[in-house]
Coordinates of C-alpha atoms and ligand atoms in Angstrom, one line a residue:
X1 CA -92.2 47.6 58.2
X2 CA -91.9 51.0 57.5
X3 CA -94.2 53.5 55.5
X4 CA -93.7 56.4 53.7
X5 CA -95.0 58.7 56.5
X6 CA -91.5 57.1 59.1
X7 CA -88.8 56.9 56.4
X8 CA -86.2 60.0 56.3
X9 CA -84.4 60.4 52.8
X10 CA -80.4 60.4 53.5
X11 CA -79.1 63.7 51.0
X12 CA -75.4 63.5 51.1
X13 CA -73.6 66.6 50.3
X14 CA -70.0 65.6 51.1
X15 CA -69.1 66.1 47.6
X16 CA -70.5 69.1 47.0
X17 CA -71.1 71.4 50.5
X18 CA -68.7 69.2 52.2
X19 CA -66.3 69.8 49.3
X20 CA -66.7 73.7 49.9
X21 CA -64.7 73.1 52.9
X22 CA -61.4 75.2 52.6
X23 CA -58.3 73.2 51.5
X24 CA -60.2 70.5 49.9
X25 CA -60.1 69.2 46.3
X26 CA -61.2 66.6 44.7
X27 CA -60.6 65.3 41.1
X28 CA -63.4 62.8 39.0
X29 CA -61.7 60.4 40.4
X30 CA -61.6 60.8 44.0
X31 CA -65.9 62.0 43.7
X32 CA -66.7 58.6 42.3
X33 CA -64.7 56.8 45.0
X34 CA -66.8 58.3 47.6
X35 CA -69.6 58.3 45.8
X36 CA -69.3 54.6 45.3
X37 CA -69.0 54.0 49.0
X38 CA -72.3 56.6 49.6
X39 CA -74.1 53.7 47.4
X40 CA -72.9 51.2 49.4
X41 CA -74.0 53.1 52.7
X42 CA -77.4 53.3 50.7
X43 CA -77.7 56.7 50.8
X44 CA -81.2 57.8 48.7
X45 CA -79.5 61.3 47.2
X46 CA -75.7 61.8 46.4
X47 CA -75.5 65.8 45.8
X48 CA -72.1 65.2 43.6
X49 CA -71.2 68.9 43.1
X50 CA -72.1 72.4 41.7
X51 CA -71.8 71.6 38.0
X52 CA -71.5 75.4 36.8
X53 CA -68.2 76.0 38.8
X54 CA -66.0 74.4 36.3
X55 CA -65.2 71.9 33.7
X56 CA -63.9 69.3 35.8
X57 CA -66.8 69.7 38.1
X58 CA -68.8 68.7 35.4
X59 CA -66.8 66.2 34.8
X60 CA -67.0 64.7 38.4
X61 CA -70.4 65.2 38.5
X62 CA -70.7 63.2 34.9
X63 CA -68.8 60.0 36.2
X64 CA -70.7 59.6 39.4
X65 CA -73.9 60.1 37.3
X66 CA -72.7 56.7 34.6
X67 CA -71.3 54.7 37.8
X68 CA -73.4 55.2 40.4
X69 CA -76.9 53.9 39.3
X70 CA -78.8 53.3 42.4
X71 CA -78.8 56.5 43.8
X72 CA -80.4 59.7 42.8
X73 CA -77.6 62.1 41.9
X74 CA -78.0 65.9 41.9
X75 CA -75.7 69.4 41.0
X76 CA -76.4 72.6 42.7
X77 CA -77.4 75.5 41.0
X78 CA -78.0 79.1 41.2
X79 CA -81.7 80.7 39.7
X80 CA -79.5 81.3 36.5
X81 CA -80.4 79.2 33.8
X82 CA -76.6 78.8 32.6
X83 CA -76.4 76.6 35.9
X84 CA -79.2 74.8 34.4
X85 CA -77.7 74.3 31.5
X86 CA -74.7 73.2 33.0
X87 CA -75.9 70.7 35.4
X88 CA -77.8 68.9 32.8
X89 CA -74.6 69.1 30.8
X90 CA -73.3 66.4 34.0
X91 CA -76.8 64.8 34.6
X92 CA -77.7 64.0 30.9
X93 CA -76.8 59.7 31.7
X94 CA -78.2 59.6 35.0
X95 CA -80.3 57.0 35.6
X96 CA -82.6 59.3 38.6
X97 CA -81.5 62.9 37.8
X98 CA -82.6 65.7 40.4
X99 CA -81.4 69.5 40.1
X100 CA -81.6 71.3 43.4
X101 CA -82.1 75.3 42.7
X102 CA -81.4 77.7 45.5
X103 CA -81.6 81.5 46.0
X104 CA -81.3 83.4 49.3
X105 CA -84.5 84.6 50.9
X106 CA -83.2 86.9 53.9
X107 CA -83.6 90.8 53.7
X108 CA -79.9 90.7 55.0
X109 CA -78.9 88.7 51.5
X110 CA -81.4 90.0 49.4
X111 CA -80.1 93.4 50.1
X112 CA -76.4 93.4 50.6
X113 CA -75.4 90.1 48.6
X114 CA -78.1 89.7 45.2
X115 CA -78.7 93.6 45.2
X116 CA -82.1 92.1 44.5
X117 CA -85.7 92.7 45.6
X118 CA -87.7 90.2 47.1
X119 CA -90.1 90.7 43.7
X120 CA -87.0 89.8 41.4
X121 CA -86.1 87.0 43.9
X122 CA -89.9 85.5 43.9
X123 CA -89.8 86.0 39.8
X124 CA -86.6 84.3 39.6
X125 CA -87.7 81.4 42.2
X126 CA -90.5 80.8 39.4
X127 CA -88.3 80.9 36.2
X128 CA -85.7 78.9 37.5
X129 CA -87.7 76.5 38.8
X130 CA -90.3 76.1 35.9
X131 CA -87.0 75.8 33.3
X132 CA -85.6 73.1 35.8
X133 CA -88.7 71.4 35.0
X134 CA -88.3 71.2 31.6
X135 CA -85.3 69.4 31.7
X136 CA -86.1 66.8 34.5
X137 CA -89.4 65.6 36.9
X138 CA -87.0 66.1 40.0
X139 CA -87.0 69.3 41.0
X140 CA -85.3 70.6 44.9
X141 CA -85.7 74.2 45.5
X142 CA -83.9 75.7 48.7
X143 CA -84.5 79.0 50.7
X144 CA -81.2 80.4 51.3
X145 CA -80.7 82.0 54.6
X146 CA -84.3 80.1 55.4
X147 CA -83.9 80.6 59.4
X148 CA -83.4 84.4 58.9
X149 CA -86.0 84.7 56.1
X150 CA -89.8 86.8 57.4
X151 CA -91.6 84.0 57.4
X152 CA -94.1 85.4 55.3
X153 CA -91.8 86.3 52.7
X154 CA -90.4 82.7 52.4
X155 CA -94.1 80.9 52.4
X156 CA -94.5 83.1 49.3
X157 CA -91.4 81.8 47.6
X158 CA -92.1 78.1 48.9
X159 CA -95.5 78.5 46.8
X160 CA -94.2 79.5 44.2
X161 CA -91.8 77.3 43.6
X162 CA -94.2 74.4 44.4
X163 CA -96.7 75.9 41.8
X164 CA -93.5 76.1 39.6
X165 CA -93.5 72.4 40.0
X166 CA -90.1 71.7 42.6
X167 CA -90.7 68.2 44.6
X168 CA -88.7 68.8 47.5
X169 CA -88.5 72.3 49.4
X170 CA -85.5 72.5 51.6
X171 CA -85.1 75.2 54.6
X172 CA -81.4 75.9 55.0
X173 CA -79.9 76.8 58.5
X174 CA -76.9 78.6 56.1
X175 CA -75.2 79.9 59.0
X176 CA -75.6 77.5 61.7
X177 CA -77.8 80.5 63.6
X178 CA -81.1 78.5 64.5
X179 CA -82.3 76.1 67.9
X180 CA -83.9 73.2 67.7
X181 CA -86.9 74.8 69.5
X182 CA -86.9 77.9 67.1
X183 CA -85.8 75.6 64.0
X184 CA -89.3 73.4 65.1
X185 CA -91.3 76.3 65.4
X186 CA -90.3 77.9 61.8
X187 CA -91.2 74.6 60.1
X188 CA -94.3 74.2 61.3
X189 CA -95.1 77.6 60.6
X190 CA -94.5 77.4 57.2
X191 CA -96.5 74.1 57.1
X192 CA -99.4 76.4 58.3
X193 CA -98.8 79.3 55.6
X194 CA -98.6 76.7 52.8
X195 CA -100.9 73.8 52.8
X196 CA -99.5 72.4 49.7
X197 CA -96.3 71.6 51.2
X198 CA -97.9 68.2 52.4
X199 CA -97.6 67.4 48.7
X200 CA -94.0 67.5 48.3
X201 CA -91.1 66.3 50.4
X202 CA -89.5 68.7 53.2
X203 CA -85.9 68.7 53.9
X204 CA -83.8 70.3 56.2
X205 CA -80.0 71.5 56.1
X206 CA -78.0 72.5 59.0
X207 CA -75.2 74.0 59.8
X208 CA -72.9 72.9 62.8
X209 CA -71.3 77.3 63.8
X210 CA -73.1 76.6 67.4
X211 CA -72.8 73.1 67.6
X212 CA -76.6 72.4 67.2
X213 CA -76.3 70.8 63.5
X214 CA -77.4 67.7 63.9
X215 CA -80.1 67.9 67.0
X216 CA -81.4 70.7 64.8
X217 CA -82.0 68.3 61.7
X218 CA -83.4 66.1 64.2
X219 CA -86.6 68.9 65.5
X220 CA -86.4 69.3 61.7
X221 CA -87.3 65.9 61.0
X222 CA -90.0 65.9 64.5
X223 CA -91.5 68.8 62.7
X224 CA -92.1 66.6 59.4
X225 CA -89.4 67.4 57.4
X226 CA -88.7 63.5 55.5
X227 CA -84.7 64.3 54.5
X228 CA -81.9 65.5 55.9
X229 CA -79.2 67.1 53.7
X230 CA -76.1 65.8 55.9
X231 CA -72.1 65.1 54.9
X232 CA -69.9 62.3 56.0
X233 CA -68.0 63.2 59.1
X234 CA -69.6 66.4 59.6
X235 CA -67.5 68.4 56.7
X236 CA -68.3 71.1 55.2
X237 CA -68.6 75.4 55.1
X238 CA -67.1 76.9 58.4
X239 CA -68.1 74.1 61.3
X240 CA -69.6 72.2 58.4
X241 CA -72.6 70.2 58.0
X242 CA -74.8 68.0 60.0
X243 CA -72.9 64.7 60.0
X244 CA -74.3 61.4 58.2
X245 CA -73.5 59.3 61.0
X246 CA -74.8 61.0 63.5
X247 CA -78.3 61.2 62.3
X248 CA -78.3 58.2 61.0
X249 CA -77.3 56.3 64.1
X250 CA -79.5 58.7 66.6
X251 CA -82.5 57.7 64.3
X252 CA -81.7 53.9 64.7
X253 CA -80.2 54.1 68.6
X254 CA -83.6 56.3 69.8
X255 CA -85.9 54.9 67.3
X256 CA -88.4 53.8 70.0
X257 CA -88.2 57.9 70.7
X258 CA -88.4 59.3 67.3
X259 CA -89.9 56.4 65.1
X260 CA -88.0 56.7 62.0
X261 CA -86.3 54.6 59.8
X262 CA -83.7 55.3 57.1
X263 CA -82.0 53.1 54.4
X264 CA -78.4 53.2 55.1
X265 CA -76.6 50.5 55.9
X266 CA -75.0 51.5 59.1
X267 CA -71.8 48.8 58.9
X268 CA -70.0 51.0 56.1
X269 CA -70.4 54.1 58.1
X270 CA -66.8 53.6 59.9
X271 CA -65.4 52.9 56.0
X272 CA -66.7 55.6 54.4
X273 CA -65.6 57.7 57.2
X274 CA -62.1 56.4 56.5
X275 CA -62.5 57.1 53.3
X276 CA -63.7 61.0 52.9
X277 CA -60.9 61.6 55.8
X278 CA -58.2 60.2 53.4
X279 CA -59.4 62.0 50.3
X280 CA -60.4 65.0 51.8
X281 CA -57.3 66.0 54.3
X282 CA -59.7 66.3 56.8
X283 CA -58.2 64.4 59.7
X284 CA -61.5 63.1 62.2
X285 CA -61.0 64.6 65.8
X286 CA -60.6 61.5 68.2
X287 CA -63.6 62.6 70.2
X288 CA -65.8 62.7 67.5
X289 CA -68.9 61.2 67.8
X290 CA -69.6 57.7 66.0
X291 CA -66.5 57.7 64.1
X292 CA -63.8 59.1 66.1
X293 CA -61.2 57.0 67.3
X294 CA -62.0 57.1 71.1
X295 CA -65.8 56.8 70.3
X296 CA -65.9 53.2 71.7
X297 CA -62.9 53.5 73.6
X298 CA -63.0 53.1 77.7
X299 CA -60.2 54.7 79.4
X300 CA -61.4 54.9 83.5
X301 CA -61.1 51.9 85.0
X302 CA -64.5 51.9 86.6
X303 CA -65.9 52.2 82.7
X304 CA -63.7 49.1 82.0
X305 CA -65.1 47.1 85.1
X306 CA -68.6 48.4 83.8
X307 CA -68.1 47.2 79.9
X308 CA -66.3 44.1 80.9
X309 CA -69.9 42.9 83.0
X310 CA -71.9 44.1 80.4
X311 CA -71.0 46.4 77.3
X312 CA -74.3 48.1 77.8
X313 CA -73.2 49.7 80.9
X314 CA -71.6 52.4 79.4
X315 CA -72.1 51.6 75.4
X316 CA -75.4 52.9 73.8
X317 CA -74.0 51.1 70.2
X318 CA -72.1 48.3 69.3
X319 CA -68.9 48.8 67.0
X320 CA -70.1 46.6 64.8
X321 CA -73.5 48.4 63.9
X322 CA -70.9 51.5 62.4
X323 CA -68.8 48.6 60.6
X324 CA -65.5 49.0 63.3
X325 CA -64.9 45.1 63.8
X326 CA -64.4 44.1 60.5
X327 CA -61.0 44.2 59.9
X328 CA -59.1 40.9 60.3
X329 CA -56.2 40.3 58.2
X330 CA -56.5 39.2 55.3
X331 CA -53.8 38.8 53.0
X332 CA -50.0 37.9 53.1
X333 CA -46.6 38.2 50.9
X334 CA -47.4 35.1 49.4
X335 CA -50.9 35.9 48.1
X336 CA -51.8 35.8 44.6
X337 CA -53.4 38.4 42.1
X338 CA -56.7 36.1 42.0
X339 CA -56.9 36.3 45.9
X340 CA -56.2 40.0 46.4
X341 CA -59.4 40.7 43.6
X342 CA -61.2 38.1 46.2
X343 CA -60.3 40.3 49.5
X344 CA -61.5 43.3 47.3
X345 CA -65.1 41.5 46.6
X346 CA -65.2 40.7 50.2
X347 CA -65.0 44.4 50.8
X348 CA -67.4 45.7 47.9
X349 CA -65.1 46.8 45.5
X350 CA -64.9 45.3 42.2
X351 CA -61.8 45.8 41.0
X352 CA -60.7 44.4 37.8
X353 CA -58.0 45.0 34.7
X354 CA -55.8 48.2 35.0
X355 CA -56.9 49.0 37.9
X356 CA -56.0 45.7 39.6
X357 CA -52.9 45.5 38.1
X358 CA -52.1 48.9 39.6
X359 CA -53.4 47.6 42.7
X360 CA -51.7 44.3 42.6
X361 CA -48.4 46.1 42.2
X362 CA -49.1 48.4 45.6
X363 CA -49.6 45.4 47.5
X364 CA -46.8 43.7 46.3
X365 CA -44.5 46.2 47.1
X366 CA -46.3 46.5 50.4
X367 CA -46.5 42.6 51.1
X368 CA -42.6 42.5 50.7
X369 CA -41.8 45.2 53.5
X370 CA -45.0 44.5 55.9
X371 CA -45.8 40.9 57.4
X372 CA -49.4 40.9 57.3
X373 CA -52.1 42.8 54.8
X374 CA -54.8 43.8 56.5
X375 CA -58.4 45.2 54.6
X376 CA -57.6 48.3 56.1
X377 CA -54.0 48.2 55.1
X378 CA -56.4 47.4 51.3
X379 CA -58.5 50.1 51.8
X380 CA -55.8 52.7 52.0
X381 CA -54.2 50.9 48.9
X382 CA -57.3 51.9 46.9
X383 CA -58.0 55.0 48.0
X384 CA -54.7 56.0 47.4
X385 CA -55.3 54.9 44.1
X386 CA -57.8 56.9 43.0
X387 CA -56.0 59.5 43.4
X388 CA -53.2 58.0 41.1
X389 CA -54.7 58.2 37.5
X390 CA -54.1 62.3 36.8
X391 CA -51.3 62.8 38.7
X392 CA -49.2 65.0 37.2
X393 CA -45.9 64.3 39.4
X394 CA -45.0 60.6 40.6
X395 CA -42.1 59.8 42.7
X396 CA -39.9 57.6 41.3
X397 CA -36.8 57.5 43.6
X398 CA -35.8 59.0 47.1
X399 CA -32.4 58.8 48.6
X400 CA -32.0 60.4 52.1
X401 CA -28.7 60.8 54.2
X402 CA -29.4 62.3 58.0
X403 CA -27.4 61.9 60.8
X404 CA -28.2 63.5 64.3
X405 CA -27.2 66.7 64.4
X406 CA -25.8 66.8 60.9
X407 CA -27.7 68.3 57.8
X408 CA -29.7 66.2 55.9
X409 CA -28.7 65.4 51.9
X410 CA -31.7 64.2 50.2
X411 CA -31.6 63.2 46.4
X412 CA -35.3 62.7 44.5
X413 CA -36.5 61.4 41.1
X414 CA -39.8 62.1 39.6
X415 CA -41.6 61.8 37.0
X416 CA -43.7 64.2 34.6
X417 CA -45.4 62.5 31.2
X418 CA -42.0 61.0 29.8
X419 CA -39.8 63.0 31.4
X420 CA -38.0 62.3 34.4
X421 CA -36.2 65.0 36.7
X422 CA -33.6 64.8 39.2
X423 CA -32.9 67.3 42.0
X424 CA -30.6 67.4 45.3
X425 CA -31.5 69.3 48.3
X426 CA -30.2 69.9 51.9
X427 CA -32.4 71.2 55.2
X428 CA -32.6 70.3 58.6
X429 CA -33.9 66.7 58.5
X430 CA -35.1 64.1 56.0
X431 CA -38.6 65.8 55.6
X432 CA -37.4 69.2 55.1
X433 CA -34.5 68.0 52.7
X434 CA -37.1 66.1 50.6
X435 CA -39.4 69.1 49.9
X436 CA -36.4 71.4 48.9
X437 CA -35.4 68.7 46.0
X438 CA -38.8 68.6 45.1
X439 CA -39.1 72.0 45.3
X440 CA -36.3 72.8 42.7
X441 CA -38.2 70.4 40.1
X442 CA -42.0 71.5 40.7
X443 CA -41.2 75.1 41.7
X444 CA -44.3 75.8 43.6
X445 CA -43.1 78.1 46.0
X446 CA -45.5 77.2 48.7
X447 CA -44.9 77.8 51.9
X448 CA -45.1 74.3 54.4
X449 CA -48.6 75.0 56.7
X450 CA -49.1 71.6 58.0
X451 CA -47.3 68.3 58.1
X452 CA -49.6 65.5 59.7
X453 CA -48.6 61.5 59.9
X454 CA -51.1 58.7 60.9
X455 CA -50.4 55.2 60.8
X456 CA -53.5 53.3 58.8
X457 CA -53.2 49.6 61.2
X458 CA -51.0 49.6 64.7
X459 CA -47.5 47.9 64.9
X460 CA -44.0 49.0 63.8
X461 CA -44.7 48.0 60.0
X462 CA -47.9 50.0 60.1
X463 CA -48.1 51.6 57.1
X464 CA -48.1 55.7 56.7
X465 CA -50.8 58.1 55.8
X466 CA -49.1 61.4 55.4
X467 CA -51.1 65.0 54.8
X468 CA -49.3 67.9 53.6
X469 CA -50.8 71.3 53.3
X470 CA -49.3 74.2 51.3
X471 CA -50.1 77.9 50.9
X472 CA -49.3 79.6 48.3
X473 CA -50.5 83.6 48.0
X474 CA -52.8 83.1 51.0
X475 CA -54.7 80.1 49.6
X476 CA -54.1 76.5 51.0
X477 CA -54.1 73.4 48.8
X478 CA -53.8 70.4 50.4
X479 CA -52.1 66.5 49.4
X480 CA -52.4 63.4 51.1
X481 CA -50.5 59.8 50.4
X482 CA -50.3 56.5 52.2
X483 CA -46.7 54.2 51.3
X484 CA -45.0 51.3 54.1
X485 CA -42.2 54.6 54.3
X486 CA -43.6 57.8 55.5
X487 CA -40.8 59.9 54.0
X488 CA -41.6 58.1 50.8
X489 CA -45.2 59.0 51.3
X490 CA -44.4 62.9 51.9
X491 CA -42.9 63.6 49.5
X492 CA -45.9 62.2 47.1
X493 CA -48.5 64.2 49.3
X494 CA -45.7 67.2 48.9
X495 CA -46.2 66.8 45.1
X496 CA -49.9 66.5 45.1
X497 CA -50.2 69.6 47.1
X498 CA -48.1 70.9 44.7
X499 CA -49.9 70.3 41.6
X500 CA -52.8 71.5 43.0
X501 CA -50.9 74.8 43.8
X502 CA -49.2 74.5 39.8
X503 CA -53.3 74.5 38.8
X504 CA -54.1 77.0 41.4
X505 CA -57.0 75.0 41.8
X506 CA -57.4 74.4 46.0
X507 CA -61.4 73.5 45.0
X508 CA -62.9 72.9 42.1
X509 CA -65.7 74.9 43.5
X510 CA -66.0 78.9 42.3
X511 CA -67.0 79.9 45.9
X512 CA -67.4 83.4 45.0
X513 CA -70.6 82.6 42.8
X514 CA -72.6 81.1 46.0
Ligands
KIV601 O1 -76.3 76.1 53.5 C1 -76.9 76.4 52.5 O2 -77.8 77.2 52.5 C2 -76.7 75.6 51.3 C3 -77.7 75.8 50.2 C4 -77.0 76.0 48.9 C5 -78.6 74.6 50.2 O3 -75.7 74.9 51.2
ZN602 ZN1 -75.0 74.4 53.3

């Protein structure tokens, strides 16, 4: 049974610092997907965005806030009250509200980025904070810069922001600079220069630049900080963020050492892993630990030997406990509508009308060309749905001719609204032929950075997940598709790169304001 005093409040900022990650982009759409998986995972706060940076960020921010009910959903904002404004523009519906305020503390930011003094910082700290109030009872304020901050300075801006009436208090590693030793030792100091801290909850944000993200949340959380601001897979600024799974499985693996218990259900970690790599771009290193591929893989034989007596020989977790072994097939060619809703359910997404027609007609076409349907095969199917509804280019028709050591002819419809436009190119290959006919209709001039293929299932019939990344005047904007051809789905990543080049949009996020 846990108590108050052992339970660690999961913040997940995928959508909002992991989002600040260069080359990603995410419409409404794609937020509430994830942020509909980050409920299933039972995560306690979904930060879903920095509402000020744009329209459609408020947007995004507004449909996770109407959908996603049982978690607390919160927008970033500077001490500006604009921001304010702004992010209770998105938050208005939601049914637990909180707005998390933040202004950098460190003489080094202070000085050379606000132009501010640390009086107009401390003043600010208490305006913001104190309007934030007025709007809602759920008030984070965060340090920026916290581990470079004089530790007296900071205590004085923790105050007042208390006595302005924030709930949570969050020390920021911004840079990734900190240890876990030093990290430890600046908490608890601050515990000691402001009493009233005990009151409210303590969270702590890491950074991974050195490496040390996540064992530094961890002497965060040993030092009585009672949430951890993390991001699926680890995404986010620079090295990114402390990753979800990781803290969440070292809490539950070593919980006879640390003693703590979160909510999250730990099966939908490997999902919603899946999930933020397809919509993000943001392939997952095969090392990775948790959800890489190879994290419960065994390759030396003496491993083997070991696992094959007694997985515990050289497995600390099961691949069930992160949600790996649940992915039988499910479906075939043969299935109907009825049963494909069904497999959905199954999988916790309720899917109904347009939206499982749209599906139904994916899986058909999918069913026909591959034997067997898998719920991974599914999963990609919806997630590459969500990404479906404002697309501004759609592939109707691709007709390739290649021959080894011959140039290729390729020949593409798409459509625009209610126009449809044809175009013929020729390059060396398929690939390379495709782009230049889509080129001549979306014009984009980007130049081809990256070109990645992964196959969602094994076998020959597997189907492909393709990632394109364009750059276009030093700026990258990235598209991603999944389709039983991988030809067919480059050139619809191709065009969602490009649309997001034709917006000149790679983030929704104004990352010169932070
Ligand atoms: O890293 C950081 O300091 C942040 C704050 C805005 C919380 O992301
Ligand atoms: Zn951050």
């Amino acid at each position: 049974m846990s108590t108050n005093q052992d339970y660690v409040k999961i913040f997940d900022t995928t959508l909002r610092d992991g989002e600040q990650s260069p080359g990603i982009s995410l419409n409404a759409q794609e937020k509430l997907e994830i942020a509909r998986q980050l409920e299933r995972l039972g995560v306690d706060i979904i930060e879903a965005g920095f509402a000020v940076s744009s329209p459609g960020e408020i947007k995004g921010i507004g449909l996770v806030a109407e959908h996603v009910r049982s978690c607390t959903i919160a927008s970033l904002n500077r001490t500006q009250q604009g921001d304010i404004d702004a992010s209770w523009e998105a938050l208005k519906n939601a049914e637990s509200p909180r707005f998390h305020v933040f202004i950098a503390t460190s003489d080094l930011h202070m000085e050379h980025k606000l132009r501010m003094t640390p009086e107009q910082v401390l003043e600010q700290t208490r305006d913001a904070v104190t309007y934030a109030r007025t709007k809602v009872s759920d008030v984070e304020f965060s340090c920026e810069d916290a581990t470079r901050s004089r530790p007296e300075f900071m205590a004085e801006v923790v105050r007042a922001a208390l006595a302005a009436g924030a709930t949570t208090i969050n020390i920021p590693d911004t840079v990734g600079y900190t240890t876990p030793e030093e990290y430890k030792e600046i908490l608890e100091t601050l515990y000691a220069n402001v009493p009233e801290l005990h009151e409210a909850t303590l969270s702590v944000h890491t950074h991974n630049d050195l490496g040390l993200a996540t064992a530094n949340s961890l002497a965060g959380v040993q030092a009585g900080a009672r949430q951890v601001e993390v991001a699926i897979n680890g995404i986010g600024e620079r090295a990114g963020n402390s990753a979800l799974e990781e803290i969440v499985m070292a809490l539950r693996t070593r919980n006879a050492f640390y003693g703590f218990q979160t909510g999250i259900e730990t099966t939908e970690i490997a999902r919603a892993s899946r999930l933020v790599s397809r919509l993000s771009g943001y392939p997952v290193q095969p090392n990775k630990a948790i959800v890489g591929k190879n994290a419960f893989a065994h390759e030396a034989g003496i491993h083997q030997d070991g696992v094959l007596k007694n997985r515990r020989t050289y497995e600390i977790m099961d691949a069930e406990s992160i949600g790996l072994e649940h992915n039988e097939l499910v479906l075939g060619k043969h299935s109907g509508r009825a049963a494909l809703q069904a497999a959905y359910a199954d999988m916790g997404y309720a899917i109904e009308g347009d939206e499982l027609k749209r599906a139904f007609a994916k899986f058909k076409e999918i069913a026909d060309r591959k034997k067997t349907v898998s719920a991974l095969d599914l999963e990609a199917i919806i997630d590459d749905q969500s990404r479906d509804t404002a697309e501004r280019w759609i592939l109707e028709g691709l007709a390739l001719r290649t021959s080894t050591g011959e140039t290729s002819h390729a020949e593409v419809k798409v459509r625009e609204g209610d126009q449809v436009h044809t175009a013929t190119g020729e390059g060396d290959g398929p690939i390379d032929a495709a782009f230049i006919a889509l080129n001549a209709i979306v014009k984009t001039a980007g130049e081809l950075r990256e070109f990645n293929v992964n196959a969602v299932t094994g076998g020959n019939d597997a189907l492909g997940d393709v990632r394109v990344v364009l750059e276009h005047d030093g700026r990258r904007y990235t598209g991603q598709s999944v389709a039983p051809d991988i030809t067919e789905a480059a050139a619809q990543a191709f065009l969602r790169a490009a649309a997001l080049v034709a917006a000149g949009n790679p983030n929704p996020m104004v990352r010169e304001t932070i």
